[in-house]
Short mmCIF file of C-alpha atoms (C1' of nucleotides) in Angstrom, two decimals:
data_model
loop_
_atom_site.label_atom_id
_atom_site.label_comp_id
_atom_site.label_asym_id
_atom_site.label_seq_id
_atom_site.Cartn_x
_atom_site.Cartn_y
_atom_site.Cartn_z
CA MET R 25 8.32 -23.01 -0.52
CA THR R 26 7.61 -23.02 -4.12
CA MET R 27 4.90 -20.98 -6.25
CA ARG R 28 3.30 -21.16 -9.33
CA LEU R 29 3.28 -17.13 -11.28
CA SER R 30 0.01 -17.94 -12.01
CA ARG R 31 -1.54 -18.52 -8.60
CA TYR R 32 0.33 -15.86 -6.77
CA PHE R 33 -0.34 -12.52 -5.53
CA LEU R 34 2.48 -10.78 -7.25
CA PRO R 35 0.76 -6.85 -8.31
CA LEU R 36 3.67 -5.20 -10.95
CA LEU R 37 3.26 -1.73 -12.19
CA ARG R 38 4.76 -0.89 -15.48
CA ASP R 39 4.79 2.77 -14.99
CA THR R 40 6.04 4.33 -11.74
CA PRO R 41 3.45 6.10 -9.64
CA LYS R 42 4.43 9.57 -9.64
CA GLU R 43 4.86 9.75 -6.13
CA ALA R 44 7.86 7.91 -5.62
CA GLU R 45 10.89 9.81 -5.98
CA ILE R 46 14.12 7.59 -4.96
CA VAL R 47 14.96 4.12 -6.64
CA SER R 48 14.22 1.42 -4.48
CA HIS R 49 10.93 3.62 -4.05
CA ARG R 50 9.70 3.22 -7.14
CA LEU R 51 10.99 -0.37 -8.10
CA MET R 52 9.23 -1.58 -4.36
CA LEU R 53 5.95 -0.09 -5.97
CA ARG R 54 6.77 -1.46 -9.36
CA ALA R 55 7.71 -4.89 -8.33
CA GLY R 56 4.43 -5.22 -6.45
CA MET R 57 6.74 -5.22 -2.82
CA ILE R 58 4.47 -2.80 -0.88
CA ARG R 59 1.25 -0.52 -0.89
CA GLN R 60 1.10 2.97 1.05
CA GLN R 61 -1.34 2.88 3.05
CA SER R 62 -1.21 6.89 4.66
CA ALA R 63 1.78 8.73 4.72
CA GLY R 64 4.41 6.88 5.76
CA ILE R 65 2.76 3.86 6.19
CA TYR R 66 2.56 0.65 3.80
CA SER R 67 1.31 -2.75 3.31
CA TRP R 68 3.76 -5.43 2.08
CA LEU R 69 2.38 -7.41 -0.28
CA PRO R 70 3.82 -10.88 -1.05
CA LEU R 71 7.09 -10.21 -2.52
CA GLY R 72 8.05 -7.24 0.11
CA LEU R 73 7.04 -9.39 3.02
CA ARG R 74 9.23 -12.66 2.19
CA VAL R 75 12.09 -9.45 1.76
CA LEU R 76 11.14 -8.91 5.11
CA ASN R 77 11.50 -11.83 7.00
CA LYS R 78 14.45 -13.31 5.08
CA ILE R 79 15.96 -10.06 6.69
CA SER R 80 14.68 -10.17 10.10
CA ASN R 81 16.16 -14.01 10.33
CA VAL R 82 19.37 -13.17 9.75
CA ILE R 83 19.43 -10.37 12.20
CA ARG R 84 17.41 -12.80 14.75
CA GLU R 85 20.54 -15.86 13.55
CA GLU R 86 23.24 -12.76 14.64
CA GLN R 87 21.59 -12.02 17.52
CA ASP R 88 20.69 -15.59 18.61
CA ARG R 89 25.09 -15.56 18.02
CA SER R 90 25.31 -13.66 20.48
CA GLY R 91 24.14 -14.19 23.13
CA ALA R 92 20.96 -11.71 23.18
CA ILE R 93 17.56 -13.42 23.65
CA GLU R 94 14.38 -12.43 21.80
CA ILE R 95 11.20 -11.40 23.36
CA LEU R 96 8.44 -10.42 21.75
CA MET R 97 6.90 -6.59 23.50
CA PRO R 98 3.65 -5.00 22.00
CA THR R 99 3.22 -1.97 20.07
CA ILE R 100 1.25 0.13 22.38
CA GLN R 101 2.18 0.80 25.60
CA SER R 102 0.84 2.53 28.79
CA ALA R 103 1.78 6.22 29.46
CA ASP R 104 2.40 5.58 33.23
CA LEU R 105 5.73 3.36 31.88
CA TRP R 106 7.26 6.77 30.27
CA ARG R 107 6.29 8.97 33.08
CA GLU R 108 8.67 7.87 35.25
CA SER R 109 11.47 7.99 33.24
CA GLY R 110 10.48 11.74 31.79
CA ARG R 111 9.95 11.09 28.60
CA TYR R 112 6.23 11.87 28.44
CA GLU R 113 6.82 15.15 28.69
CA ALA R 114 10.00 15.32 27.27
CA TYR R 115 9.73 13.17 23.89
CA GLY R 116 6.93 15.99 21.64
CA LYS R 117 5.32 15.12 18.85
CA GLU R 118 6.68 12.72 16.95
CA MET R 119 4.92 10.18 19.74
CA LEU R 120 2.05 9.09 18.75
CA ARG R 121 -0.19 9.58 21.73
CA ILE R 122 -3.56 7.71 22.43
CA LYS R 123 -6.67 6.73 24.69
CA ASP R 124 -8.62 3.77 25.63
CA ARG R 125 -11.93 3.20 26.09
CA HIS R 126 -11.48 4.37 29.94
CA ASP R 127 -9.83 7.76 29.28
CA ARG R 128 -6.53 6.32 29.49
CA ASP R 129 -3.77 7.88 28.31
CA MET R 130 -2.10 5.16 25.84
CA LEU R 131 0.52 5.91 22.45
CA TYR R 132 2.16 3.39 20.43
CA GLY R 133 5.76 2.80 21.19
CA PRO R 134 8.50 5.13 19.31
CA THR R 135 10.69 2.52 20.96
CA ASN R 136 10.71 0.35 24.17
CA GLU R 137 13.49 1.05 26.50
CA GLU R 138 11.19 1.94 29.72
CA MET R 139 8.86 -1.52 29.32
CA VAL R 140 11.68 -3.74 29.15
CA THR R 141 13.37 -1.91 31.68
CA GLU R 142 9.71 -2.89 33.83
CA ILE R 143 10.59 -6.50 33.09
CA VAL R 144 14.10 -6.47 34.08
CA ARG R 145 13.54 -4.51 37.47
CA SER R 146 10.14 -6.70 37.95
CA TYR R 147 12.52 -10.40 38.00
CA VAL R 148 16.69 -9.89 37.76
CA LYS R 149 17.26 -9.13 41.47
CA SER R 150 20.76 -10.07 41.36
CA TYR R 151 24.23 -10.07 39.87
CA LYS R 152 24.52 -14.02 39.50
CA ASP R 153 21.55 -13.11 36.26
CA LEU R 154 24.26 -10.47 34.53
CA PRO R 155 25.01 -9.58 31.75
CA LEU R 156 21.56 -9.83 29.97
CA ASN R 157 20.27 -9.13 26.82
CA LEU R 158 16.47 -8.60 25.00
CA TYR R 159 15.29 -8.05 21.69
CA HIS R 160 12.68 -8.22 19.79
CA ILE R 161 11.45 -7.76 16.37
CA GLN R 162 8.27 -5.35 16.17
CA TRP R 163 6.42 -2.31 14.66
CA LYS R 164 7.42 1.25 15.83
CA PHE R 165 5.48 4.21 14.49
CA ARG R 166 7.00 7.91 15.22
CA ASP R 167 5.14 10.38 13.47
CA GLU R 168 7.52 11.62 11.42
CA VAL R 169 6.80 15.44 10.18
CA ARG R 170 7.59 14.29 7.01
CA PRO R 171 7.83 10.83 6.32
CA ARG R 172 9.50 10.16 2.60
CA PHE R 173 11.52 8.25 0.05
CA GLY R 174 8.67 5.09 0.75
CA VAL R 175 9.53 2.82 3.18
CA MET R 176 13.37 4.04 4.28
CA ARG R 177 11.76 7.08 5.98
CA GLY R 178 7.87 5.40 6.84
CA ARG R 179 6.62 6.53 10.25
CA GLU R 180 5.14 2.95 10.91
CA PHE R 181 8.44 0.68 10.29
CA LEU R 182 9.39 -3.06 11.68
CA MET R 183 12.40 -2.54 14.36
CA LYS R 184 14.89 -5.12 15.99
CA ASP R 185 15.82 -3.34 19.16
CA ALA R 186 17.91 -5.01 21.23
CA TYR R 187 18.74 -3.98 25.82
CA SER R 188 21.78 -5.46 27.14
CA PHE R 189 21.58 -4.86 30.93
CA ASP R 190 25.37 -5.14 33.13
CA LEU R 191 26.36 -4.24 36.19
CA ASP R 192 29.38 -1.86 35.32
CA LYS R 193 30.49 0.36 33.13
CA ASP R 194 33.10 -2.41 31.52
CA ALA R 195 30.71 -4.96 31.79
CA ALA R 196 28.25 -2.70 29.72
CA ARG R 197 31.28 -2.51 27.43
CA HIS R 198 31.44 -5.94 27.16
CA ALA R 199 27.23 -6.16 25.73
CA TYR R 200 28.58 -3.30 23.37
CA ASN R 201 31.60 -4.63 21.59
CA ARG R 202 28.83 -7.76 21.13
CA MET R 203 26.02 -6.01 19.25
CA PHE R 204 29.28 -4.27 17.63
CA THR R 205 30.53 -7.66 16.41
CA ALA R 206 27.11 -8.83 15.47
CA TYR R 207 26.50 -6.33 13.37
CA LEU R 208 29.31 -6.30 11.68
CA ARG R 209 28.15 -10.01 10.93
CA THR R 210 24.53 -8.85 10.25
CA PHE R 211 25.13 -6.62 7.70
CA ALA R 212 28.08 -8.67 5.36
CA ARG R 213 25.53 -11.41 5.36
CA LEU R 214 23.26 -9.34 4.10
CA GLY R 215 25.69 -8.72 1.33
CA LEU R 216 25.86 -5.07 2.75
CA LYS R 217 29.62 -2.92 3.53
CA ALA R 218 28.23 -1.28 6.52
CA ILE R 219 31.11 1.21 7.89
CA PRO R 220 30.24 1.52 11.77
CA MET R 221 30.44 5.30 12.69
CA LYS R 222 31.24 7.16 15.43
CA ALA R 223 28.23 9.20 16.53
CA ASP R 224 27.11 11.59 19.26
CA THR R 225 26.57 9.83 22.05
CA GLY R 226 24.44 13.33 23.84
CA PRO R 227 24.80 13.41 27.64
CA ILE R 228 26.66 10.49 28.39
CA GLY R 229 29.75 11.38 26.23
CA GLY R 230 32.44 8.46 25.81
CA ASP R 231 33.16 6.90 22.79
CA LEU R 232 30.40 4.02 22.72
CA SER R 233 27.57 4.81 20.37
CA HIS R 234 27.68 4.12 16.50
CA GLU R 235 25.92 4.56 13.06
CA PHE R 236 26.11 1.22 11.25
CA ILE R 237 26.31 3.79 7.67
CA VAL R 238 25.98 1.84 3.70
CA LEU R 239 27.58 3.83 1.54
CA ALA R 240 24.97 4.40 -1.58
CA SER R 241 24.48 7.45 -3.71
CA THR R 242 21.40 8.37 -2.25
CA GLY R 243 22.62 8.40 0.60
CA GLU R 244 20.61 10.37 3.24
CA SER R 245 23.69 12.29 5.09
CA GLU R 246 26.98 13.02 4.03
CA VAL R 247 29.74 10.13 5.15
CA PHE R 248 33.74 10.44 5.64
CA CYS R 249 35.49 7.45 5.71
CA HIS R 250 38.97 5.95 5.20
CA SER R 251 38.50 3.22 2.04
CA ASP R 252 40.14 -0.08 3.86
CA TYR R 253 37.28 -0.34 6.17
CA LEU R 254 35.44 -1.22 2.73
CA ASN R 255 37.61 -5.05 2.63
CA PHE R 256 38.37 -5.42 6.79
CA GLU R 257 37.35 -8.88 7.22
CA THR R 258 33.69 -9.61 8.38
CA PRO R 259 34.54 -10.98 12.07
CA ALA R 260 33.73 -15.05 11.39
CA ALA R 261 31.25 -17.53 12.61
CA ASP R 262 32.66 -18.99 15.25
CA THR R 263 33.62 -16.12 16.96
CA ASP R 264 33.69 -16.48 21.00
CA PHE R 265 30.97 -13.79 22.21
CA ASP R 266 32.40 -14.35 25.45
CA SER R 267 36.48 -12.86 25.46
CA VAL R 268 36.42 -10.26 26.35
CA ALA R 269 40.11 -9.40 24.64
CA GLY R 270 38.49 -11.19 21.47
CA LEU R 271 35.93 -8.68 21.04
CA GLN R 272 37.98 -5.71 22.19
CA GLY R 273 39.85 -6.47 19.34
CA VAL R 274 37.72 -6.50 17.12
CA PHE R 275 36.06 -2.90 18.31
CA ASP R 276 39.73 -1.80 18.04
CA LYS R 277 40.05 -2.43 14.72
CA TRP R 278 36.91 -1.29 13.35
CA THR R 279 37.47 1.97 14.48
CA SER R 280 40.99 2.34 13.94
CA LEU R 281 40.57 4.60 11.36
CA TYR R 282 38.54 7.55 10.53
CA ALA R 283 34.97 7.12 9.70
CA ALA R 284 32.26 9.69 10.98
CA THR R 285 29.02 11.21 9.49
CA GLU R 286 28.82 15.12 8.43
CA GLU R 287 27.32 15.92 12.33
CA MET R 288 30.58 14.12 13.91
CA HIS R 289 32.98 14.76 10.54
CA ASP R 290 36.45 16.40 11.90
CA LYS R 291 38.24 18.25 9.01
CA ALA R 292 41.52 17.95 10.29
CA ALA R 293 41.32 14.15 10.74
CA PHE R 294 40.22 13.62 7.95
CA GLU R 295 42.97 15.38 5.74
CA ALA R 296 45.36 13.69 8.24
CA VAL R 297 43.66 10.43 5.85
CA PRO R 298 46.57 9.21 2.55
CA GLU R 299 44.60 11.17 -0.17
CA ASP R 300 44.06 8.12 -2.12
CA LYS R 301 42.43 6.45 0.97
CA ARG R 302 39.95 9.49 1.50
CA VAL R 303 36.17 8.27 0.83
CA SER R 304 33.47 11.17 0.57
CA ALA R 305 30.07 9.70 -0.37
CA ARG R 306 26.37 9.63 0.98
CA GLY R 307 25.09 7.06 3.57
CA ILE R 308 21.97 5.64 4.46
CA GLU R 309 21.80 5.19 7.93
CA VAL R 310 21.23 0.52 9.02
CA GLY R 311 21.76 0.25 12.49
CA HIS R 312 22.35 2.29 15.17
CA ILE R 313 23.78 1.30 18.99
CA PHE R 314 24.53 3.06 22.36
CA TYR R 315 25.55 2.72 25.63
CA PHE R 316 23.13 4.98 28.25
CA GLY R 317 24.87 3.96 31.63
CA THR R 318 22.26 4.38 34.19
CA LYS R 319 19.39 7.00 32.84
CA TYR R 320 16.57 4.72 32.80
CA SER R 321 17.46 2.67 35.24
CA GLU R 322 17.65 5.24 37.73
CA PRO R 323 14.76 6.96 37.68
CA MET R 324 12.85 3.36 37.31
CA GLY R 325 14.62 2.14 40.14
CA ALA R 326 16.03 -1.09 38.06
CA ALA R 327 19.16 -2.50 40.28
CA VAL R 328 20.12 -5.73 41.22
CA ALA R 329 21.75 -6.91 44.81
CA GLY R 330 25.70 -6.20 43.88
CA PRO R 331 27.63 -9.80 45.33
CA ASP R 332 28.39 -7.89 49.00
CA GLY R 333 24.64 -7.42 48.94
CA GLN R 334 24.16 -3.71 48.42
CA PRO R 335 21.82 -2.56 45.39
CA VAL R 336 23.43 -1.62 42.00
CA LEU R 337 21.89 0.64 39.51
CA LEU R 338 22.03 -1.42 35.95
CA HIS R 339 24.13 -0.16 33.06
CA GLY R 340 22.51 -0.44 29.94
CA GLY R 341 22.63 -0.13 26.31
CA SER R 342 20.04 0.00 23.55
CA TYR R 343 20.80 -1.20 19.75
CA GLY R 344 19.13 -1.09 16.91
CA ILE R 345 18.47 -2.31 13.20
CA GLY R 346 15.66 -1.86 11.49
CA PRO R 347 14.57 -3.94 8.44
CA SER R 348 12.17 -2.24 6.85
CA ARG R 349 14.63 0.49 5.74
CA LEU R 350 16.72 -2.65 4.96
CA VAL R 351 14.62 -3.27 2.52
CA ALA R 352 14.69 -0.48 0.81
CA ALA R 353 18.78 0.13 1.58
CA LEU R 354 19.32 -3.34 -0.01
CA ILE R 355 17.45 -2.16 -3.38
CA GLU R 356 19.46 1.55 -3.11
CA ALA R 357 22.73 -0.49 -2.75
CA GLY R 358 21.64 -3.06 -6.13
CA HIS R 359 19.68 -2.61 -8.72
CA ASP R 360 20.25 -1.62 -12.48
CA GLU R 361 17.86 -0.64 -15.59
CA GLY R 362 16.55 -4.32 -15.34
CA GLY R 363 15.23 -4.04 -11.74
CA ILE R 364 16.76 -5.22 -8.23
CA VAL R 365 19.56 -7.03 -7.86
CA TRP R 366 19.16 -9.37 -4.64
CA PRO R 367 21.87 -10.83 -2.49
CA ASP R 368 21.41 -14.10 -2.79
CA GLU R 369 20.63 -14.91 1.36
CA ILE R 370 17.58 -12.33 1.73
CA ALA R 371 15.92 -12.56 -2.21
CA PRO R 372 12.64 -13.32 -2.60
CA PHE R 373 12.54 -16.51 -4.64
CA ASP R 374 16.41 -18.16 -4.75
CA VAL R 375 15.51 -18.78 -8.32
CA SER R 376 12.70 -18.69 -11.20
CA VAL R 377 11.86 -21.07 -13.69
CA ILE R 378 11.23 -19.77 -16.54
CA ASN R 379 8.93 -21.32 -18.70
CA LEU R 380 9.08 -19.48 -22.01
CA LYS R 381 5.64 -21.03 -23.95
CA ALA R 382 3.58 -22.27 -21.17
CA GLY R 383 1.05 -25.12 -23.06
CA ASP R 384 3.62 -26.18 -24.81
CA ALA R 385 4.20 -30.08 -23.39
CA ALA R 386 7.87 -29.99 -23.98
CA THR R 387 8.19 -27.21 -21.92
CA ASP R 388 6.04 -27.38 -19.12
CA GLY R 389 7.01 -31.02 -18.96
CA ALA R 390 10.04 -30.21 -18.46
CA ALA R 391 9.71 -26.60 -16.35
CA GLU R 392 8.03 -28.60 -13.81
CA GLN R 393 10.73 -30.86 -13.44
CA ILE R 394 12.90 -28.69 -12.89
CA TYR R 395 10.86 -27.14 -10.46
CA LYS R 396 10.08 -29.71 -8.13
CA HIS R 397 14.03 -30.67 -8.12
CA LEU R 398 13.88 -26.89 -6.71
CA LEU R 399 11.15 -28.03 -4.38
CA ALA R 400 12.74 -31.24 -3.78
CA LYS R 401 16.64 -29.44 -2.47
CA GLY R 402 15.35 -26.74 -0.50
CA TYR R 403 15.22 -24.00 -2.40
CA ASP R 404 13.14 -20.93 -2.54
CA ALA R 405 11.38 -21.53 -6.36
CA LEU R 406 9.22 -19.59 -8.64
CA LEU R 407 8.02 -20.82 -11.69
CA ASP R 408 6.90 -18.94 -13.94
CA ASP R 409 4.36 -20.74 -15.32
CA THR R 410 2.18 -18.00 -17.14
CA ASP R 411 0.77 -17.40 -21.20
CA GLU R 412 2.98 -13.53 -20.80
CA ARG R 413 5.39 -13.53 -24.11
CA PRO R 414 8.86 -13.64 -23.43
CA GLY R 415 10.12 -10.47 -23.49
CA GLY R 416 7.33 -10.30 -20.56
CA LYS R 417 8.87 -13.33 -18.56
CA PHE R 418 12.31 -11.90 -18.53
CA ALA R 419 10.84 -8.42 -17.75
CA THR R 420 9.17 -9.29 -14.50
CA ALA R 421 12.19 -12.15 -13.35
CA ASP R 422 14.45 -9.15 -13.72
CA LEU R 423 12.56 -6.44 -11.96
CA ILE R 424 12.19 -8.54 -8.87
CA GLY R 425 15.71 -9.95 -8.90
CA VAL R 426 15.63 -13.20 -8.51
CA PRO R 427 19.58 -14.40 -8.34
CA TRP R 428 18.67 -17.25 -10.84
CA GLN R 429 16.96 -17.98 -13.59
CA ILE R 430 16.39 -21.20 -15.01
CA ILE R 431 15.20 -20.59 -18.39
CA VAL R 432 13.06 -23.03 -20.17
CA GLY R 433 12.51 -22.71 -24.24
CA PRO R 434 10.82 -24.84 -27.05
CA LYS R 435 14.24 -23.94 -29.30
CA GLY R 436 16.64 -24.94 -26.54
CA LEU R 437 14.69 -28.29 -25.20
CA ALA R 438 14.89 -29.07 -28.91
CA GLU R 439 18.53 -29.75 -28.21
CA GLY R 440 18.04 -30.97 -24.95
CA LYS R 441 18.99 -27.05 -23.22
CA VAL R 442 18.11 -24.84 -20.75
CA GLU R 443 19.55 -21.87 -20.35
CA ILE R 444 20.89 -20.51 -16.85
CA LYS R 445 20.97 -17.01 -15.99
CA ARG R 446 22.46 -15.07 -13.68
CA ARG R 447 20.77 -12.06 -12.80
CA ALA R 448 23.82 -10.00 -10.74
CA GLY R 449 25.97 -10.03 -13.90
CA GLY R 450 23.31 -11.36 -16.66
CA GLU R 451 25.71 -14.06 -17.85
CA ARG R 452 23.94 -16.65 -19.29
CA GLU R 453 24.64 -20.38 -20.27
CA LEU R 454 23.49 -22.92 -22.29
CA VAL R 455 23.86 -26.23 -19.99
CA SER R 456 22.20 -29.99 -20.63
CA LEU R 457 18.58 -29.85 -18.84
CA GLU R 458 20.79 -32.64 -16.15
CA ALA R 459 23.60 -30.17 -15.98
CA ALA R 460 21.10 -27.53 -14.99
CA LEU R 461 19.62 -29.82 -11.73
CA ASP R 462 23.04 -30.83 -11.02
CA ARG R 463 23.71 -27.53 -10.67
CA PHE R 464 21.31 -26.71 -7.82
CA LYS R 465 22.32 -29.34 -5.08
CA GLY R 466 20.79 -28.08 -2.48
CA ARG R 467 20.16 -24.42 -0.73
CA VAL R 468 23.10 -23.88 1.64
CA ALA R 469 21.89 -21.95 4.46
"C1'" C U 1 6.44 23.39 11.12
"C1'" G U 2 8.20 27.64 7.22
"C1'" G U 3 7.77 27.65 1.38
"C1'" A U 4 5.92 25.20 -2.72
"C1'" G U 5 2.38 21.51 -6.01
"C1'" C U 6 -1.13 18.05 -6.64
"C1'" G U 7 -5.80 14.83 -6.26
"C1'" U U 8 -10.07 13.45 -13.57
"C1'" A U 9 -11.26 4.62 -15.03
"C1'" G U 10 -5.60 0.06 -11.77
"C1'" C U 11 -1.11 3.28 -13.57
"C1'" G U 12 0.76 7.26 -16.17
"C1'" C U 13 -1.94 12.10 -18.04
"C1'" A U 14 -4.97 15.79 -21.25
"C1'" G U 15 -9.49 18.06 -20.27
"C1'" C U 16 -9.87 23.62 -16.00
"C1'" C U 17 -7.36 30.11 -18.02
"C1'" C U 18 -12.62 30.96 -22.23
"C1'" G U 19 -18.89 26.35 -17.64
"C1'" G U 20 -22.32 23.07 -21.48
"C1'" U U 21 -22.84 16.74 -18.30
"C1'" A U 22 -15.48 13.53 -20.15
"C1'" G U 23 -11.14 11.61 -23.11
"C1'" C U 24 -6.01 9.37 -24.05
"C1'" G U 25 -1.69 6.07 -23.82
"C1'" C U 26 -0.72 1.59 -20.50
"C1'" A U 27 -2.98 -2.32 -17.79
"C1'" A U 28 -8.00 -5.43 -17.69
"C1'" C U 29 -11.53 -8.97 -20.13
"C1'" G U 30 -13.39 -11.35 -25.14
"C1'" G U 31 -11.89 -12.79 -29.82
"C1'" U U 32 -8.17 -13.38 -34.29
"C1'" U U 33 -3.04 -13.95 -35.30
"C1'" U U 34 1.92 -14.26 -32.97
"C1'" U U 35 5.52 -16.24 -29.71
"C1'" G U 36 14.09 -15.99 -26.78
"C1'" G U 37 14.34 -9.79 -23.96
"C1'" G U 38 7.65 -5.79 -22.21
"C1'" A U 39 3.78 -8.22 -29.34
"C1'" A U 40 -0.41 -6.71 -34.08
"C1'" C U 41 -5.19 -5.70 -34.79
"C1'" C U 42 -10.79 -5.85 -33.95
"C1'" G U 43 -14.07 -5.63 -29.83
"C1'" U U 44 -15.59 -4.51 -24.44
"C1'" G U 45 -16.10 -2.84 -19.77
"C1'" G U 46 -14.71 0.30 -15.98
"C1'" G U 47 -15.09 7.36 -13.71
"C1'" U U 48 -20.99 10.12 -7.51
"C1'" C U 49 -14.08 14.01 -11.93
"C1'" G U 50 -10.65 13.78 -3.70
"C1'" C U 51 -15.41 15.82 0.28
"C1'" A U 52 -19.26 19.54 1.66
"C1'" G U 53 -21.46 24.33 0.39
"C1'" G U 54 -22.49 27.98 -2.60
"C1'" U U 55 -23.03 30.47 -7.47
"C1'" U U 56 -25.65 29.24 -12.10
"C1'" C U 57 -30.82 27.10 -16.36
"C1'" G U 58 -26.59 23.78 -15.81
"C1'" A U 59 -20.03 22.97 -12.77
"C1'" A U 60 -14.03 18.13 -13.38
"C1'" U U 61 -14.33 23.17 -14.57
"C1'" C U 62 -16.06 29.85 -10.84
"C1'" C U 63 -16.13 30.91 -5.40
"C1'" U U 64 -15.37 29.16 -0.28
"C1'" G U 65 -13.98 25.44 3.62
"C1'" U U 66 -12.23 20.76 4.01
"C1'" C U 67 -9.81 15.61 3.81
"C1'" G U 68 -5.73 13.58 1.28
"C1'" C U 69 -1.37 12.94 -1.06
"C1'" U U 70 3.85 14.98 -3.27
"C1'" C U 71 8.09 17.54 -3.17
"C1'" C U 72 11.82 21.12 -1.51
"C1'" G U 73 13.76 22.31 3.77
"C1'" A U 74 14.17 22.17 9.34
"C1'" C U 75 14.02 17.45 11.84
"C1'" C U 76 14.77 12.15 12.64
"C1'" A U 77 15.57 4.36 12.85
#
RNA sequence: CGGAGCGUAGCGCAGCCCGGUAGCGCAACGGUUUUGGGAACCGUGGGUCGCAGGUUCGAAUCCUGUCGCUCCGACCA
């Protein structure tokens, strides 16, 4: 996908709207990624939508790799389902309740355990159909008392939620480990160092609930962990997700050292970590996984026939990642004075070709040649063909954070050269036009 | 839900205390000169002052109500 900036819709803001407090919110507004429509509710503009979709695709690929199967459930749900689980009364004001024209109680789903359990109980009848993990990527609504920080804590948010169904707790643990491993891979691909931290399991108990936390100075909560986690190796792409022992190994390794959020913090255990390895920082929760056993299958009657023909209640778990929140988390983790610095894999564009003198035959020709080349090689390229001044173009490119800039100006071109700039480090290199083309041989997916 | 604020042009703000019919910077539009890190000059357009009621000869300004939004706290993917 390529785009000419002169014909694109990129409403940049030079000044920061006053309501934006944290850097990701400020930059998302300035870069024309989102538009607030109501407290905690946003429209996604072209640049923001591109990033959101790229994140969702990485999540989707890793969910699929782990064996989860994508579906799509509706945003609006019937209250009856929630009455079955007892959560219609229990949920409180965070749930947005609405009535349809027939005066039936409906709601805008804050999550989908009841609905997916309804689907599974009506079709899955045998232990042979297990294990099963269904996920979807859908908009959710939680009527937070106080939405804030832009899309970091919105009321409407995009969420990938997966739901696993197994015959017993041991099988459910393997399902949990599959998601645990998939999450490690997902966050690594997004360029994030996410550390699984033990989370409150509520009434279920056990050790099967983890929050995945990204360290960031603007994080919402205090976290404590062992610094070796930051250098742990990510599970490989060819990880065998059917290997019970293999995935248990991944889980054991990634839970071997101390890591806890403020709520779960154990001072004594943290003191046992060597002093030079103690990390005390702020963190952003980007994922949350947990096992809940028969919490929904029991009241909703979701059972299959076991090997002996007797009914067995399904053991479930659910696993969430918020793509819309991740957009903000990625900016919190990657920005500088000039603007956003996207990781390569989820940047809205791979390369920005900057024609410093639009209208000049030489720069127009060279910029066009490079742009067409990138298109042919499968890159997402943005061509800045506007008649803005060079300074403005540089500022725009830096603000929106495209990883590579190819700068085509009359001075360099007079010697047959263009400049390649890396957004992240700011390194610039003057190379021949041919060398520049040769540098971008094809996008590695 | 407690506490504190703010709604005046696309964005940032002044004007409000002390009522007299709206202004500044940026952005936009037209023009001239510019052109390698957010140019200069000249000109132009754009606002039922959140909304409703009240006081007054007259309300952005004073009073009442209402809606929206933000920040701090408690709560949450």
